[in-house]
């Protein structure tokens, strides 16, 4: 059974413990930042930042809201990055969990195409061309632990588990939240392993909360590319 | 906390005011969220829309420093609409007590005010007594001089319209909060309050909390699950350090520090031991001498004897009428009145109010010992901004302490849970635990005094035996705190051998036969073992999250204090579902014939006040056993600033006149007079209200978090948050550096222009407010540009506690 995350933004307090836990587990260095007139920092995902909690002030129906959205890779069920790469030695899916994993071999890919392929604009490039993003804490999960971000979440805004159970949980919780927020929805729940519940329109939370239409066109191109992909790449993961 | 963290989940309405729980106590939101998912309403009242407000059902803004006006309006609302729990109020609080005719309140002042000394003579704040010396009372609450009717009169002025003019909160918002919260007055409903420094750091800090306590008593919310007055402590062991007498005015277990006029142990005990003539009052503090003598026995061991008053004369006394609080100590240091200073686990150069004064005061020291994990703004004050090291003669010694995870011992959390912790990694380098540092220091001081010195007895007679194999032994200290039998003692036909641990404070004696370094902790480490090390996850019979065998809680493992107020006169819980305790004794012919309580440890195991047939029992006790008269105090005559909370403006405020009375600021709040103590009210140079707070990403003065790159990445710089309206007025762009200044100092900050601050309409005038976090200091980050907001805050504070007024003062903000 593949795994999924459920991120209930309605109970996220943006304490950003997840952001720090992610850096700590992956031993990623801190970025040098400045206060840019917002709490949100670093400004964006990067090769050394797999997770950024977006914090947006939005006036909805005349009432101020501060919307929080811990942004990360969605581990798509049909992952356009993986399809685009066509190189399992660089990008592969862990069959057991469904995690989409980037390796050091990503530097041999056409990284611009990979980044462009992502419907959520997640992968980021190092100076040497290597790509990085959330790895679902695969090493933890394989050893029976929760991903670091989920483990650290104080309110239970993030949960992780078998996909069918997570989907059921997400749908149940949506029902509860809808009573208070009729516009509440799950984002792309059928196509991703990281399922967000939002109380309002996704675009109010951050630019890439929901898959963009433009990217769907790209994925079609990728599907085409997959049909003509050279067979050699299939075994390259073993190298 | 009267309750504890997990218990928040049992609440029906959570008022988060004077705190920002989601940001500063993130784990608490686990329980807030659980309550909310079960249908509880969460209310956030804050000058600024915070991460807490973002999760609240109701958010209402309020100008800093006007909490009593806000909550006084709620008291009026509850009384006007008769939403209080009449049975609870009439039987468990002092609402029916008759106040003496001499007591008066007029235009902001209570009777007995002495303007010259800025002090009250409390002689008229008393109750009428009957011939037996028991307070007269009218349980029907009709007497015009009963506390409830005086309360009504006092708050009759706090109408929503006036409150709105003072607080700047919209009237509709006030009414919504009042209505929602007052609904918890219904039987079986519980409301809780989560507060922190937003209530305490004011010239009316204690009275802010008193106002809420009155609301909780009116609504019957004290003692019940999901209720209480819950102080969210800002550091994992602040509760523990207060319990063990971190502060100058108390000994461990909230015993009093003796005054110079308490010239003998007998006089000291007489002064501080209350006497009640009411047979129904447990008056628990009547046991005071047992606790004070046991404490002295713990300090001086065999050297404490009946003949020498158990060493009472060796204990330091404080002069009557003076105080030794933080503000006063630094005031004296500033005036050059002491030579040496231990800064132990503290960073006063950033954390104390009026940092310029504090830092200047340190220049007058001959020596300073800085005990900390890292060098900080305090240890390095002599090379800080604006200092010339060549002119500062203070010698600074740095003693590196190890961090909490590198040592074994206990911490006591906000919920009064004493929790044992084990050593993880060994202390790094030459760093030592606080215990090892203080033990060695004690030995050295003893050695020096052996050679002579003024008044050596206290030092030489001090028992100092907490080492095992040359190392500090936390178990020895924990056992000392619990206490030992000092000789063979027989209590209720049972022999307790000399040298064994005392089972609980009910066994402590005033004759020197027992020791206990803190009576409240007697029961924490017994012959059955270290209670705080327990880790059972089994809940109690009531299934409300007490987990009685997980760690240990003072007093006597009672998880919710005042819990005998959670039941009615017959011992039946008000809340049938989330009950705390329940009387389970047998009844015969309408009378209870055996006594048994189930659930939490009850506040005393006496019978309920009434039998099932409604007859009164004479062997019962009133539920508030720590109060002299057994009743919770709606009328509180013990405080420095009045028996009822009254709204006063902060020392620095934006309006000329207090709209509630002629008395602008607290008539008894301390005002310091050095040249560093400038303050300005309604001064056009400082027209903006400022408050201070923390961010989730840093801790305290930031000493442990600013050097941490991952946390600095999240919050790299000190900032000032302001409304879009104020930014426009001042021509300030979001993200640019600006200057914030007060009468005492200036600070460069990054501007965060936000919708989360809005200008207030105060009595028809637009008043702007800004806020700055206090987690920064020049020592780190390396740029040295991120300074402490305490450069701006004033040295004034609460007249009872002298906690500084860091939450409401006046500033200006200017473009660089």
PDB file of N, CA, C and O in Angstrom, chain B residues 61-111:
ATOM      1  N   UNK B  61      -9.911  42.966  18.609  1.00  0.00           N
ATOM      2  CA  UNK B  61      -8.707  43.731  18.958  1.00  0.00           C
ATOM      3  C   UNK B  61      -8.938  44.579  20.204  1.00  0.00           C
ATOM      4  O   UNK B  61     -10.080  44.934  20.512  1.00  0.00           O
ATOM      5  N   UNK B  62      -7.883  44.884  20.901  1.00  0.00           N
ATOM      6  CA  UNK B  62      -7.978  45.682  22.119  1.00  0.00           C
ATOM      7  C   UNK B  62      -6.667  46.428  22.320  1.00  0.00           C
ATOM      8  O   UNK B  62      -5.607  45.847  22.192  1.00  0.00           O
ATOM      9  N   UNK B  63      -6.760  47.719  22.663  1.00  0.00           N
ATOM     10  CA  UNK B  63      -5.540  48.495  22.909  1.00  0.00           C
ATOM     11  C   UNK B  63      -4.791  47.927  24.116  1.00  0.00           C
ATOM     12  O   UNK B  63      -5.398  47.633  25.146  1.00  0.00           O
ATOM     13  N   UNK B  64      -3.485  47.804  24.005  1.00  0.00           N
ATOM     14  CA  UNK B  64      -2.670  47.273  25.110  1.00  0.00           C
ATOM     15  C   UNK B  64      -2.871  48.092  26.372  1.00  0.00           C
ATOM     16  O   UNK B  64      -2.844  49.322  26.326  1.00  0.00           O
ATOM     17  N   UNK B  65      -3.058  47.393  27.476  1.00  0.00           N
ATOM     18  CA  UNK B  65      -3.163  48.065  28.768  1.00  0.00           C
ATOM     19  C   UNK B  65      -4.585  48.347  29.203  1.00  0.00           C
ATOM     20  O   UNK B  65      -4.802  49.064  30.178  1.00  0.00           O
ATOM     21  N   UNK B  66      -5.571  47.783  28.495  1.00  0.00           N
ATOM     22  CA  UNK B  66      -6.965  48.077  28.850  1.00  0.00           C
ATOM     23  C   UNK B  66      -7.760  46.813  29.182  1.00  0.00           C
ATOM     24  O   UNK B  66      -8.982  46.780  29.069  1.00  0.00           O
ATOM     25  N   UNK B  67      -7.063  45.776  29.632  1.00  0.00           N
ATOM     26  CA  UNK B  67      -7.729  44.487  29.898  1.00  0.00           C
ATOM     27  C   UNK B  67      -8.793  44.573  30.983  1.00  0.00           C
ATOM     28  O   UNK B  67      -9.818  43.898  30.903  1.00  0.00           O
ATOM     29  N   UNK B  68      -8.518  45.387  32.018  1.00  0.00           N
ATOM     30  CA  UNK B  68      -9.496  45.449  33.113  1.00  0.00           C
ATOM     31  C   UNK B  68     -10.790  46.097  32.629  1.00  0.00           C
ATOM     32  O   UNK B  68     -11.883  45.662  32.996  1.00  0.00           O
ATOM     33  N   UNK B  69     -10.675  47.099  31.777  1.00  0.00           N
ATOM     34  CA  UNK B  69     -11.887  47.697  31.205  1.00  0.00           C
ATOM     35  C   UNK B  69     -12.648  46.640  30.402  1.00  0.00           C
ATOM     36  O   UNK B  69     -13.862  46.470  30.546  1.00  0.00           O
ATOM     37  N   UNK B  70     -11.899  45.897  29.572  1.00  0.00           N
ATOM     38  CA  UNK B  70     -12.510  44.863  28.733  1.00  0.00           C
ATOM     39  C   UNK B  70     -13.229  43.823  29.592  1.00  0.00           C
ATOM     40  O   UNK B  70     -14.410  43.507  29.371  1.00  0.00           O
ATOM     41  N   UNK B  71     -12.515  43.310  30.598  1.00  0.00           N
ATOM     42  CA  UNK B  71     -13.082  42.231  31.417  1.00  0.00           C
ATOM     43  C   UNK B  71     -14.083  42.757  32.441  1.00  0.00           C
ATOM     44  O   UNK B  71     -15.034  42.058  32.807  1.00  0.00           O
ATOM     45  N   UNK B  72     -13.876  44.006  32.895  1.00  0.00           N
ATOM     46  CA  UNK B  72     -14.853  44.621  33.800  1.00  0.00           C
ATOM     47  C   UNK B  72     -16.210  44.712  33.115  1.00  0.00           C
ATOM     48  O   UNK B  72     -17.254  44.511  33.745  1.00  0.00           O
ATOM     49  N   UNK B  73     -16.180  44.985  31.821  1.00  0.00           N
ATOM     50  CA  UNK B  73     -17.423  45.005  31.033  1.00  0.00           C
ATOM     51  C   UNK B  73     -18.091  43.637  31.021  1.00  0.00           C
ATOM     52  O   UNK B  73     -19.321  43.534  31.036  1.00  0.00           O
ATOM     53  N   UNK B  74     -17.265  42.603  31.034  1.00  0.00           N
ATOM     54  CA  UNK B  74     -17.834  41.244  31.057  1.00  0.00           C
ATOM     55  C   UNK B  74     -18.482  40.965  32.418  1.00  0.00           C
ATOM     56  O   UNK B  74     -19.560  40.355  32.490  1.00  0.00           O
ATOM     57  N   UNK B  75     -17.841  41.426  33.497  1.00  0.00           N
ATOM     58  CA  UNK B  75     -18.439  41.239  34.832  1.00  0.00           C
ATOM     59  C   UNK B  75     -19.812  41.900  34.863  1.00  0.00           C
ATOM     60  O   UNK B  75     -20.797  41.306  35.314  1.00  0.00           O
ATOM     61  N   UNK B  76     -19.876  43.125  34.344  1.00  0.00           N
ATOM     62  CA  UNK B  76     -21.167  43.840  34.320  1.00  0.00           C
ATOM     63  C   UNK B  76     -22.200  43.058  33.510  1.00  0.00           C
ATOM     64  O   UNK B  76     -23.350  42.914  33.923  1.00  0.00           O
ATOM     65  N   UNK B  77     -21.764  42.549  32.365  1.00  0.00           N
ATOM     66  CA  UNK B  77     -22.675  41.796  31.486  1.00  0.00           C
ATOM     67  C   UNK B  77     -23.231  40.556  32.213  1.00  0.00           C
ATOM     68  O   UNK B  77     -24.421  40.268  32.165  1.00  0.00           O
ATOM     69  N   UNK B  78     -22.336  39.856  32.907  1.00  0.00           N
ATOM     70  CA  UNK B  78     -22.754  38.636  33.625  1.00  0.00           C
ATOM     71  C   UNK B  78     -23.750  38.993  34.743  1.00  0.00           C
ATOM     72  O   UNK B  78     -24.775  38.326  34.911  1.00  0.00           O
ATOM     73  N   UNK B  79     -23.458  40.066  35.469  1.00  0.00           N
ATOM     74  CA  UNK B  79     -24.330  40.456  36.589  1.00  0.00           C
ATOM     75  C   UNK B  79     -25.660  41.001  36.075  1.00  0.00           C
ATOM     76  O   UNK B  79     -26.731  40.614  36.558  1.00  0.00           O
ATOM     77  N   UNK B  80     -25.611  41.883  35.070  1.00  0.00           N
ATOM     78  CA  UNK B  80     -26.842  42.472  34.520  1.00  0.00           C
ATOM     79  C   UNK B  80     -27.789  41.400  33.999  1.00  0.00           C
ATOM     80  O   UNK B  80     -29.001  41.499  34.139  1.00  0.00           O
ATOM     81  N   UNK B  81     -27.205  40.391  33.357  1.00  0.00           N
ATOM     82  CA  UNK B  81     -28.039  39.363  32.729  1.00  0.00           C
ATOM     83  C   UNK B  81     -28.220  38.124  33.608  1.00  0.00           C
ATOM     84  O   UNK B  81     -28.726  37.104  33.147  1.00  0.00           O
ATOM     85  N   UNK B  82     -27.757  38.256  34.859  1.00  0.00           N
ATOM     86  CA  UNK B  82     -27.896  37.150  35.840  1.00  0.00           C
ATOM     87  C   UNK B  82     -27.425  35.804  35.280  1.00  0.00           C
ATOM     88  O   UNK B  82     -28.072  34.770  35.388  1.00  0.00           O
ATOM     89  N   UNK B  83     -26.242  35.837  34.679  1.00  0.00           N
ATOM     90  CA  UNK B  83     -25.717  34.624  34.045  1.00  0.00           C
ATOM     91  C   UNK B  83     -24.778  33.859  34.971  1.00  0.00           C
ATOM     92  O   UNK B  83     -24.168  32.889  34.578  1.00  0.00           O
ATOM     93  N   UNK B  84     -24.665  34.326  36.225  1.00  0.00           N
ATOM     94  CA  UNK B  84     -23.747  33.645  37.140  1.00  0.00           C
ATOM     95  C   UNK B  84     -24.410  32.430  37.765  1.00  0.00           C
ATOM     96  O   UNK B  84     -25.640  32.315  37.793  1.00  0.00           O
ATOM     97  N   UNK B  85     -23.558  31.535  38.270  1.00  0.00           N
ATOM     98  CA  UNK B  85     -24.032  30.314  38.916  1.00  0.00           C
ATOM     99  C   UNK B  85     -24.340  30.657  40.374  1.00  0.00           C
ATOM    100  O   UNK B  85     -23.447  30.756  41.207  1.00  0.00           O
ATOM    101  N   UNK B  86     -25.610  30.889  40.653  1.00  0.00           N
ATOM    102  CA  UNK B  86     -25.971  31.474  41.952  1.00  0.00           C
ATOM    103  C   UNK B  86     -25.597  30.570  43.130  1.00  0.00           C
ATOM    104  O   UNK B  86     -25.110  31.042  44.150  1.00  0.00           O
ATOM    105  N   UNK B  87     -25.802  29.274  42.962  1.00  0.00           N
ATOM    106  CA  UNK B  87     -25.517  28.355  44.061  1.00  0.00           C
ATOM    107  C   UNK B  87     -24.015  28.357  44.388  1.00  0.00           C
ATOM    108  O   UNK B  87     -23.603  28.383  45.542  1.00  0.00           O
ATOM    109  N   UNK B  88     -23.222  28.367  43.335  1.00  0.00           N
ATOM    110  CA  UNK B  88     -21.760  28.372  43.479  1.00  0.00           C
ATOM    111  C   UNK B  88     -21.313  29.677  44.118  1.00  0.00           C
ATOM    112  O   UNK B  88     -20.556  29.697  45.090  1.00  0.00           O
ATOM    113  N   UNK B  89     -21.801  30.781  43.576  1.00  0.00           N
ATOM    114  CA  UNK B  89     -21.377  32.108  44.040  1.00  0.00           C
ATOM    115  C   UNK B  89     -21.783  32.312  45.507  1.00  0.00           C
ATOM    116  O   UNK B  89     -21.003  32.805  46.319  1.00  0.00           O
ATOM    117  N   UNK B  90     -22.991  31.890  45.857  1.00  0.00           N
ATOM    118  CA  UNK B  90     -23.501  32.131  47.207  1.00  0.00           C
ATOM    119  C   UNK B  90     -22.834  31.243  48.249  1.00  0.00           C
ATOM    120  O   UNK B  90     -22.717  31.620  49.408  1.00  0.00           O
ATOM    121  N   UNK B  91     -22.386  30.050  47.836  1.00  0.00           N
ATOM    122  CA  UNK B  91     -21.857  29.105  48.817  1.00  0.00           C
ATOM    123  C   UNK B  91     -20.345  28.952  48.824  1.00  0.00           C
ATOM    124  O   UNK B  91     -19.771  28.586  49.842  1.00  0.00           O
ATOM    125  N   UNK B  92     -19.703  29.203  47.680  1.00  0.00           N
ATOM    126  CA  UNK B  92     -18.267  28.927  47.596  1.00  0.00           C
ATOM    127  C   UNK B  92     -17.405  30.180  47.526  1.00  0.00           C
ATOM    128  O   UNK B  92     -16.192  30.102  47.657  1.00  0.00           O
ATOM    129  N   UNK B  93     -17.987  31.340  47.254  1.00  0.00           N
ATOM    130  CA  UNK B  93     -17.191  32.563  47.152  1.00  0.00           C
ATOM    131  C   UNK B  93     -17.575  33.496  48.303  1.00  0.00           C
ATOM    132  O   UNK B  93     -18.560  33.260  49.003  1.00  0.00           O
ATOM    133  N   UNK B  94     -16.811  34.579  48.433  1.00  0.00           N
ATOM    134  CA  UNK B  94     -17.156  35.519  49.502  1.00  0.00           C
ATOM    135  C   UNK B  94     -18.205  36.551  49.053  1.00  0.00           C
ATOM    136  O   UNK B  94     -18.396  37.565  49.722  1.00  0.00           O
ATOM    137  N   UNK B  95     -18.908  36.258  47.969  1.00  0.00           N
ATOM    138  CA  UNK B  95     -19.988  37.148  47.511  1.00  0.00           C
ATOM    139  C   UNK B  95     -21.004  37.484  48.607  1.00  0.00           C
ATOM    140  O   UNK B  95     -21.489  38.621  48.655  1.00  0.00           O
ATOM    141  N   UNK B  96     -21.349  36.547  49.524  1.00  0.00           N
ATOM    142  CA  UNK B  96     -22.330  36.888  50.555  1.00  0.00           C
ATOM    143  C   UNK B  96     -21.733  37.596  51.786  1.00  0.00           C
ATOM    144  O   UNK B  96     -22.488  37.988  52.677  1.00  0.00           O
ATOM    145  N   UNK B  97     -20.419  37.753  51.843  1.00  0.00           N
ATOM    146  CA  UNK B  97     -19.796  38.396  53.007  1.00  0.00           C
ATOM    147  C   UNK B  97     -20.195  39.872  53.046  1.00  0.00           C
ATOM    148  O   UNK B  97     -20.331  40.520  52.005  1.00  0.00           O
ATOM    149  N   UNK B  98     -20.346  40.398  54.265  1.00  0.00           N
ATOM    150  CA  UNK B  98     -20.743  41.800  54.435  1.00  0.00           C
ATOM    151  C   UNK B  98     -19.475  42.634  54.652  1.00  0.00           C
ATOM    152  O   UNK B  98     -18.704  42.375  55.583  1.00  0.00           O
ATOM    153  N   UNK B  99     -19.285  43.603  53.790  1.00  0.00           N
ATOM    154  CA  UNK B  99     -18.087  44.447  53.881  1.00  0.00           C
ATOM    155  C   UNK B  99     -18.369  45.611  54.837  1.00  0.00           C
ATOM    156  O   UNK B  99     -19.463  46.201  54.811  1.00  0.00           O
ATOM    157  N   UNK B 100     -17.372  45.941  55.656  1.00  0.00           N
ATOM    158  CA  UNK B 100     -17.513  47.015  56.641  1.00  0.00           C
ATOM    159  C   UNK B 100     -17.908  48.343  56.004  1.00  0.00           C
ATOM    160  O   UNK B 100     -17.535  48.628  54.864  1.00  0.00           O
ATOM    161  N   UNK B 101     -18.621  49.142  56.771  1.00  0.00           N
ATOM    162  CA  UNK B 101     -19.174  50.401  56.238  1.00  0.00           C
ATOM    163  C   UNK B 101     -18.093  51.416  55.893  1.00  0.00           C
ATOM    164  O   UNK B 101     -18.303  52.338  55.116  1.00  0.00           O
ATOM    165  N   UNK B 102     -16.933  51.248  56.499  1.00  0.00           N
ATOM    166  CA  UNK B 102     -15.850  52.206  56.256  1.00  0.00           C
ATOM    167  C   UNK B 102     -15.251  52.048  54.859  1.00  0.00           C
ATOM    168  O   UNK B 102     -14.604  52.961  54.352  1.00  0.00           O
ATOM    169  N   UNK B 103     -15.428  50.876  54.273  1.00  0.00           N
ATOM    170  CA  UNK B 103     -14.848  50.654  52.951  1.00  0.00           C
ATOM    171  C   UNK B 103     -15.579  51.489  51.907  1.00  0.00           C
ATOM    172  O   UNK B 103     -16.800  51.484  51.822  1.00  0.00           O
ATOM    173  N   UNK B 104     -14.802  52.216  51.109  1.00  0.00           N
ATOM    174  CA  UNK B 104     -15.397  53.070  50.075  1.00  0.00           C
ATOM    175  C   UNK B 104     -14.548  53.022  48.825  1.00  0.00           C
ATOM    176  O   UNK B 104     -13.348  52.735  48.865  1.00  0.00           O
ATOM    177  N   UNK B 105     -15.201  53.379  47.732  1.00  0.00           N
ATOM    178  CA  UNK B 105     -14.479  53.571  46.484  1.00  0.00           C
ATOM    179  C   UNK B 105     -15.024  54.836  45.856  1.00  0.00           C
ATOM    180  O   UNK B 105     -16.240  54.994  45.734  1.00  0.00           O
ATOM    181  N   UNK B 106     -14.135  55.754  45.514  1.00  0.00           N
ATOM    182  CA  UNK B 106     -14.621  56.994  44.945  1.00  0.00           C
ATOM    183  C   UNK B 106     -13.643  57.532  43.910  1.00  0.00           C
ATOM    184  O   UNK B 106     -12.463  57.736  44.206  1.00  0.00           O
ATOM    185  N   UNK B 107     -14.160  57.703  42.700  1.00  0.00           N
ATOM    186  CA  UNK B 107     -13.403  58.302  41.596  1.00  0.00           C
ATOM    187  C   UNK B 107     -11.985  57.733  41.454  1.00  0.00           C
ATOM    188  O   UNK B 107     -11.000  58.477  41.385  1.00  0.00           O
ATOM    189  N   UNK B 108     -11.910  56.416  41.434  1.00  0.00           N
ATOM    190  CA  UNK B 108     -10.634  55.781  41.135  1.00  0.00           C
ATOM    191  C   UNK B 108      -9.795  55.416  42.344  1.00  0.00           C
ATOM    192  O   UNK B 108      -8.749  54.777  42.193  1.00  0.00           O
ATOM    193  N   UNK B 109     -10.224  55.822  43.530  1.00  0.00           N
ATOM    194  CA  UNK B 109      -9.437  55.504  44.727  1.00  0.00           C
ATOM    195  C   UNK B 109     -10.274  54.732  45.744  1.00  0.00           C
ATOM    196  O   UNK B 109     -11.426  55.074  45.989  1.00  0.00           O
ATOM    197  N   UNK B 110      -9.667  53.726  46.338  1.00  0.00           N
ATOM    198  CA  UNK B 110     -10.307  53.008  47.435  1.00  0.00           C
ATOM    199  C   UNK B 110     -10.006  53.747  48.735  1.00  0.00           C
ATOM    200  O   UNK B 110      -9.073  54.554  48.799  1.00  0.00           O
ATOM    201  N   UNK B 111     -10.796  53.464  49.760  1.00  0.00           N
ATOM    202  CA  UNK B 111     -10.571  54.137  51.043  1.00  0.00           C
ATOM    203  C   UNK B 111      -9.190  53.771  51.592  1.00  0.00           C
ATOM    204  O   UNK B 111      -8.687  52.662  51.376  1.00  0.00           O
TER     205      UNK B 111
END
